[in-house]
């Protein structure tokens, strides 16, 4: 499997959110973006994305679906979403995963489509893959399934119980061969079931090591732009401009870099390199002038006759 494997995504965005007092959980904001939009951002290359639940605005187009009966639970919602998919692999996600990334999604897709040991010792396709958090708990709503086995199991459960409403999720994977993908730090699998979880997620994105990347991602989403930015290089440029020219030069320089890239379609790294070189030339000139001034002052002092 590679990153171009066809897959559809189903995001389950219903539920009563009782531990949140009935709040509309997928619409709650973490880092200035609704949880639902944060999840959608992790699977931008899905051929089709189906959101199952009440209608809500989203940052990108999606297909809407609703389980029957409404509030029938995750298996009923999954079946409703599956009716709108055609890809051979289906990514299944809950709508409350603030730290899910495209990298984790691709790891799941790769594991779901890789061969596993067959009955005779040869390779046999798996039925899918799901994330497993650091405590060893399986996460069936952070998973990728082959659509054929998934449809088969849902049909089997419906035939056996007459309905999917109210059935537990664990009933789904009892007969499926699933690879477990470890989430060593329980980051991608972190979900928001309580207000304490929401507060923890909001605090985590403001941590020193992640706040800038989170902010830049949020700004790009807000402005509707797709632009890869080397944050460290951009900060180095801002520092050079502030030190070599003047403090206000830092934000103005980075603004001009973005403007040139957007208006002229030029490579951001090339623009940053040129601007950094310019700032360094300014700094070098200033140092030369200061050195010359110090030298002249010293010469003048030496030449001055003693009183």
Coordinates of C-alpha atoms in Angstrom, one line a residue:
X1 CA 0.0 0.0 0.0
X2 CA 1.1 3.6 -0.6
X3 CA -0.2 7.0 0.3
X4 CA -2.3 7.0 -2.9
X5 CA -4.5 4.0 -2.0
X6 CA -8.1 4.8 -2.5
X7 CA -10.1 5.1 0.7
X8 CA -13.3 6.7 1.9
X9 CA -13.7 8.2 5.4
X10 CA -16.6 7.9 7.7
X11 CA -16.7 10.3 10.7
X12 CA -19.2 9.4 13.4
X13 CA -20.5 12.8 14.7
X14 CA -23.6 11.8 16.6
X15 CA -24.2 10.7 20.1
X16 CA -25.8 12.4 23.1
X17 CA -22.6 13.6 24.8
X18 CA -24.1 13.0 28.2
X19 CA -20.9 13.6 30.1
X20 CA -20.7 17.0 28.4
X21 CA -24.2 17.9 29.5
X22 CA -25.6 17.3 26.1
X23 CA -23.3 19.8 24.4
X24 CA -22.7 19.5 20.6
X25 CA -19.3 17.8 21.1
X26 CA -18.1 17.8 17.4
X27 CA -18.7 21.6 17.3
X28 CA -16.7 22.3 20.5
X29 CA -13.6 24.4 19.8
X30 CA -10.0 23.2 20.5
X31 CA -7.3 25.5 19.3
X32 CA -9.8 27.8 17.7
X33 CA -11.2 25.0 15.4
X34 CA -14.2 22.7 15.9
X35 CA -13.2 19.1 16.9
X36 CA -15.0 17.9 13.7
X37 CA -12.8 20.1 11.5
X38 CA -9.7 18.9 13.2
X39 CA -10.6 15.3 12.4
X40 CA -11.5 16.1 8.8
X41 CA -8.1 17.8 8.5
X42 CA -6.4 14.4 9.2
X43 CA -7.9 12.7 6.1
X44 CA -7.9 15.4 3.4
X45 CA -7.0 12.8 0.6
X46 CA -10.1 10.6 1.2
X47 CA -11.9 10.0 -2.0
X48 CA -15.2 10.6 -0.2
X49 CA -15.8 11.7 3.4
X50 CA -19.1 10.9 5.0
X51 CA -20.1 12.6 8.3
X52 CA -22.8 10.8 10.1
X53 CA -24.8 13.0 12.5
X54 CA -26.8 16.2 12.7
X55 CA -25.9 18.8 10.0
X56 CA -23.1 21.2 10.9
X57 CA -20.9 23.6 9.0
X58 CA -17.5 22.0 8.0
X59 CA -14.3 23.5 6.7
X60 CA -14.5 21.3 3.6
X61 CA -17.3 19.6 1.7
X62 CA -18.6 16.3 3.0
X63 CA -21.4 13.9 2.4
X64 CA -24.1 13.9 5.1
X65 CA -25.8 10.9 6.5
X66 CA -27.9 10.0 9.6
X67 CA -28.4 6.7 11.3
X68 CA -31.7 5.0 11.4
X69 CA -33.1 5.3 14.0
X70 CA -31.4 8.5 15.1
X71 CA -29.3 7.9 18.2
X72 CA -29.1 4.2 17.4
X73 CA -25.5 3.9 18.3
X74 CA -22.1 3.6 16.5
X75 CA -22.9 0.4 14.6
X76 CA -26.1 1.9 13.1
X77 CA -24.2 5.1 12.3
X78 CA -21.4 3.1 10.7
X79 CA -23.9 1.3 8.5
X80 CA -25.5 4.6 7.5
X81 CA -22.2 6.0 6.5
X82 CA -21.1 2.9 4.7
X83 CA -24.0 3.2 2.3
X84 CA -22.4 6.2 0.8
X85 CA -18.9 4.7 0.3
X86 CA -17.4 2.8 -2.7
X87 CA -13.7 2.6 -2.0
X88 CA -12.1 -0.7 -1.1
X89 CA -10.9 0.6 2.3
X90 CA -12.9 2.7 4.7
X91 CA -11.4 4.9 7.4
X92 CA -13.6 5.0 10.5
X93 CA -13.2 7.9 13.0
X94 CA -15.0 9.5 15.9
X95 CA -15.4 13.2 15.7
X96 CA -13.7 14.0 18.9
X97 CA -10.0 13.3 18.2
X98 CA -8.1 16.7 18.5
X99 CA -4.6 15.3 17.9
X100 CA -5.2 12.8 15.1
X101 CA -2.8 13.4 12.2
X102 CA -2.6 12.5 8.6
X103 CA 0.5 10.5 9.4
X104 CA -1.4 8.3 11.8
X105 CA -4.2 7.9 9.2
X106 CA -1.7 6.7 6.6
X107 CA -0.1 4.2 9.1
X108 CA -3.6 2.7 9.7
X109 CA -4.2 2.5 6.0
X110 CA -0.9 0.8 5.4
X111 CA -1.5 -1.7 8.1
X112 CA -5.0 -2.4 7.0
X113 CA -3.9 -3.3 3.4
X114 CA -0.7 -5.2 4.2
X115 CA -0.7 -9.0 4.1
X116 CA -0.8 -11.0 7.3
X117 CA -0.1 -14.7 8.0
X118 CA -2.7 -16.9 6.3
X119 CA -3.9 -20.4 7.3
X120 CA -1.2 -22.2 5.4
X121 CA 1.6 -19.9 6.6
X122 CA 1.4 -17.7 3.5
X123 CA 0.3 -14.1 3.2
X124 CA -3.3 -13.3 3.5
X125 CA -5.0 -9.9 3.5
X126 CA -6.1 -8.5 6.8
X127 CA -9.6 -7.2 7.4
X128 CA -8.3 -3.9 8.7
X129 CA -6.3 -2.2 11.4
X130 CA -7.1 -0.2 14.5
X131 CA -5.2 2.0 16.9
X132 CA -4.3 0.7 20.3
X133 CA -3.5 3.2 23.0
X134 CA -0.7 3.2 25.5
X135 CA -2.8 1.4 28.1
X136 CA -3.5 -1.5 25.6
X137 CA -7.1 -0.5 24.8
X138 CA -8.3 -1.0 21.3
X139 CA -9.7 2.0 19.5
X140 CA -12.3 0.8 16.9
X141 CA -13.2 4.3 16.0
X142 CA -9.7 5.2 15.0
X143 CA -9.4 2.4 12.4
X144 CA -9.2 1.4 8.8
X145 CA -11.3 -1.5 7.5
X146 CA -11.5 -3.3 4.2
X147 CA -15.0 -2.5 3.0
X148 CA -15.9 -6.1 2.0
X149 CA -15.4 -7.7 5.4
X150 CA -16.8 -4.7 7.1
X151 CA -20.1 -4.9 5.1
X152 CA -20.2 -8.6 5.7
X153 CA -19.9 -8.3 9.5
X154 CA -22.5 -5.6 9.7
X155 CA -24.9 -7.7 7.7
X156 CA -24.2 -10.7 9.9
X157 CA -24.9 -8.7 13.1
X158 CA -28.1 -7.2 11.6
X159 CA -29.3 -10.7 10.6
X160 CA -28.5 -12.1 14.0
X161 CA -30.1 -9.4 16.0
X162 CA -32.7 -7.9 13.7
X163 CA -31.1 -4.4 14.2
X164 CA -27.8 -2.7 14.8
X165 CA -29.3 -0.1 17.1
X166 CA -27.8 -0.4 20.6
X167 CA -25.3 -3.1 19.8
X168 CA -21.8 -2.6 21.3
X169 CA -18.8 -1.8 19.1
X170 CA -16.9 -4.9 20.3
X171 CA -19.5 -7.0 18.4
X172 CA -18.0 -5.7 15.2
X173 CA -14.5 -7.0 15.3
X174 CA -15.1 -10.4 16.9
X175 CA -14.9 -12.1 13.5
X176 CA -12.4 -9.6 11.8
X177 CA -8.7 -10.1 11.5
X178 CA -7.3 -6.7 12.5
X179 CA -3.8 -5.4 12.9
X180 CA -3.2 -3.3 16.0
X181 CA -1.2 -0.1 15.4
X182 CA 0.3 1.2 18.7
X183 CA -0.2 4.7 19.8
X184 CA 2.6 4.8 22.3
X185 CA 1.8 8.2 23.8
X186 CA -2.0 7.9 23.5
X187 CA -1.9 11.1 21.5
X188 CA -3.8 10.3 18.3
X189 CA -6.3 8.2 20.2
X190 CA -7.0 11.0 22.8
X191 CA -10.7 11.7 22.7
X192 CA -12.8 14.3 24.4
X193 CA -15.6 12.7 26.4
X194 CA -15.7 15.1 29.3
X195 CA -15.1 18.8 30.0
X196 CA -11.9 17.8 31.7
X197 CA -10.8 16.2 28.4
X198 CA -11.7 19.4 26.5
X199 CA -9.7 21.4 29.0
X200 CA -6.7 19.0 28.8
X201 CA -6.7 19.2 25.0
X202 CA -6.9 23.0 25.0
X203 CA -4.0 23.1 27.4
X204 CA -1.9 20.6 25.4
X205 CA -2.0 22.6 22.2
X206 CA -0.6 25.6 24.1
X207 CA 2.5 23.7 25.4
X208 CA 5.8 25.3 24.4
X209 CA 6.8 22.5 22.0
X210 CA 3.6 22.5 20.0
X211 CA 2.0 25.9 20.2
X212 CA 3.6 27.4 17.2
X213 CA 2.8 24.5 14.9
X214 CA -0.7 24.4 16.2
X215 CA -1.2 28.1 15.6
X216 CA 0.2 28.1 12.1
X217 CA -2.0 25.1 11.2
X218 CA -5.0 27.0 12.6
X219 CA -4.2 30.1 10.7
X220 CA -3.8 28.3 7.4
X221 CA -7.1 26.5 8.0
X222 CA -8.8 29.8 8.8
X223 CA -7.4 31.5 5.7
X224 CA -8.0 28.6 3.5
X225 CA -4.4 28.2 2.3
X226 CA -2.2 25.2 1.7
X227 CA 1.4 26.3 2.2
X228 CA 4.2 24.2 3.7
X229 CA 6.2 26.4 6.1
X230 CA 9.5 25.6 7.8
X231 CA 8.7 27.2 11.1
X232 CA 12.2 27.0 12.5
X233 CA 13.7 28.7 9.4
X234 CA 11.0 31.4 9.4
X235 CA 11.7 32.1 13.1
X236 CA 15.4 32.3 12.3
X237 CA 14.6 34.8 9.5
X238 CA 12.5 36.9 11.9
X239 CA 15.3 36.9 14.5
X240 CA 17.9 37.9 11.9
X241 CA 15.6 40.8 10.7
X242 CA 15.0 42.0 14.2
X243 CA 18.7 41.8 15.1
X244 CA 20.2 43.1 11.9
X245 CA 17.7 45.7 10.9
X246 CA 15.2 46.7 13.6
X247 CA 12.7 44.8 15.8
X248 CA 9.6 45.8 13.8
X249 CA 11.3 44.4 10.7
X250 CA 10.6 40.8 11.9
X251 CA 6.8 40.7 11.4
X252 CA 7.0 42.9 8.3
X253 CA 9.6 40.7 6.7
X254 CA 7.6 37.5 7.3
X255 CA 4.5 39.2 5.9
X256 CA 6.3 40.2 2.7
X257 CA 7.6 36.6 2.3
X258 CA 4.1 35.3 2.5
X259 CA 2.8 38.0 0.2
X260 CA 5.4 37.3 -2.5
X261 CA 4.8 33.6 -2.3
X262 CA 1.1 34.0 -2.7
X263 CA 1.1 36.7 -5.4
X264 CA 4.0 35.4 -7.4
X265 CA 3.8 31.7 -6.7
X266 CA 7.5 31.6 -5.7
X267 CA 9.1 29.0 -3.5
X268 CA 8.9 30.0 0.2
X269 CA 12.3 28.6 1.1
X270 CA 14.0 30.5 -1.7
X271 CA 12.4 33.7 -0.6
X272 CA 13.4 33.1 3.1
X273 CA 17.0 32.4 2.0
X274 CA 17.2 35.6 0.1
X275 CA 15.6 37.7 2.8
X276 CA 17.9 36.1 5.4
X277 CA 21.0 36.9 3.3
X278 CA 19.8 40.5 3.0
X279 CA 19.3 40.8 6.8
X280 CA 22.8 39.3 7.3
X281 CA 24.2 41.9 4.9
X282 CA 22.5 44.7 6.8
X283 CA 23.9 43.3 10.1
X284 CA 27.4 43.0 8.6
X285 CA 27.3 46.6 7.4
X286 CA 26.2 47.8 10.8
X287 CA 29.1 45.8 12.5
X288 CA 31.6 47.3 10.0
X289 CA 30.4 50.8 10.7
X290 CA 30.5 50.3 14.4
X291 CA 34.0 48.8 14.1
X292 CA 35.1 51.7 12.1
X293 CA 33.6 54.2 14.5
X294 CA 35.3 52.5 17.5
X295 CA 38.6 52.4 15.6
X296 CA 38.3 56.1 14.7
X297 CA 37.5 57.0 18.2
X298 CA 40.4 55.0 19.6
X299 CA 42.7 56.7 17.0
X300 CA 41.5 60.1 18.0
X301 CA 42.0 59.4 21.6
X302 CA 45.6 58.3 21.0
X303 CA 46.3 61.3 18.8
X304 CA 45.0 63.8 21.3
X305 CA 47.9 65.4 23.1
X306 CA 48.1 65.0 26.8
X307 CA 46.8 67.9 28.9

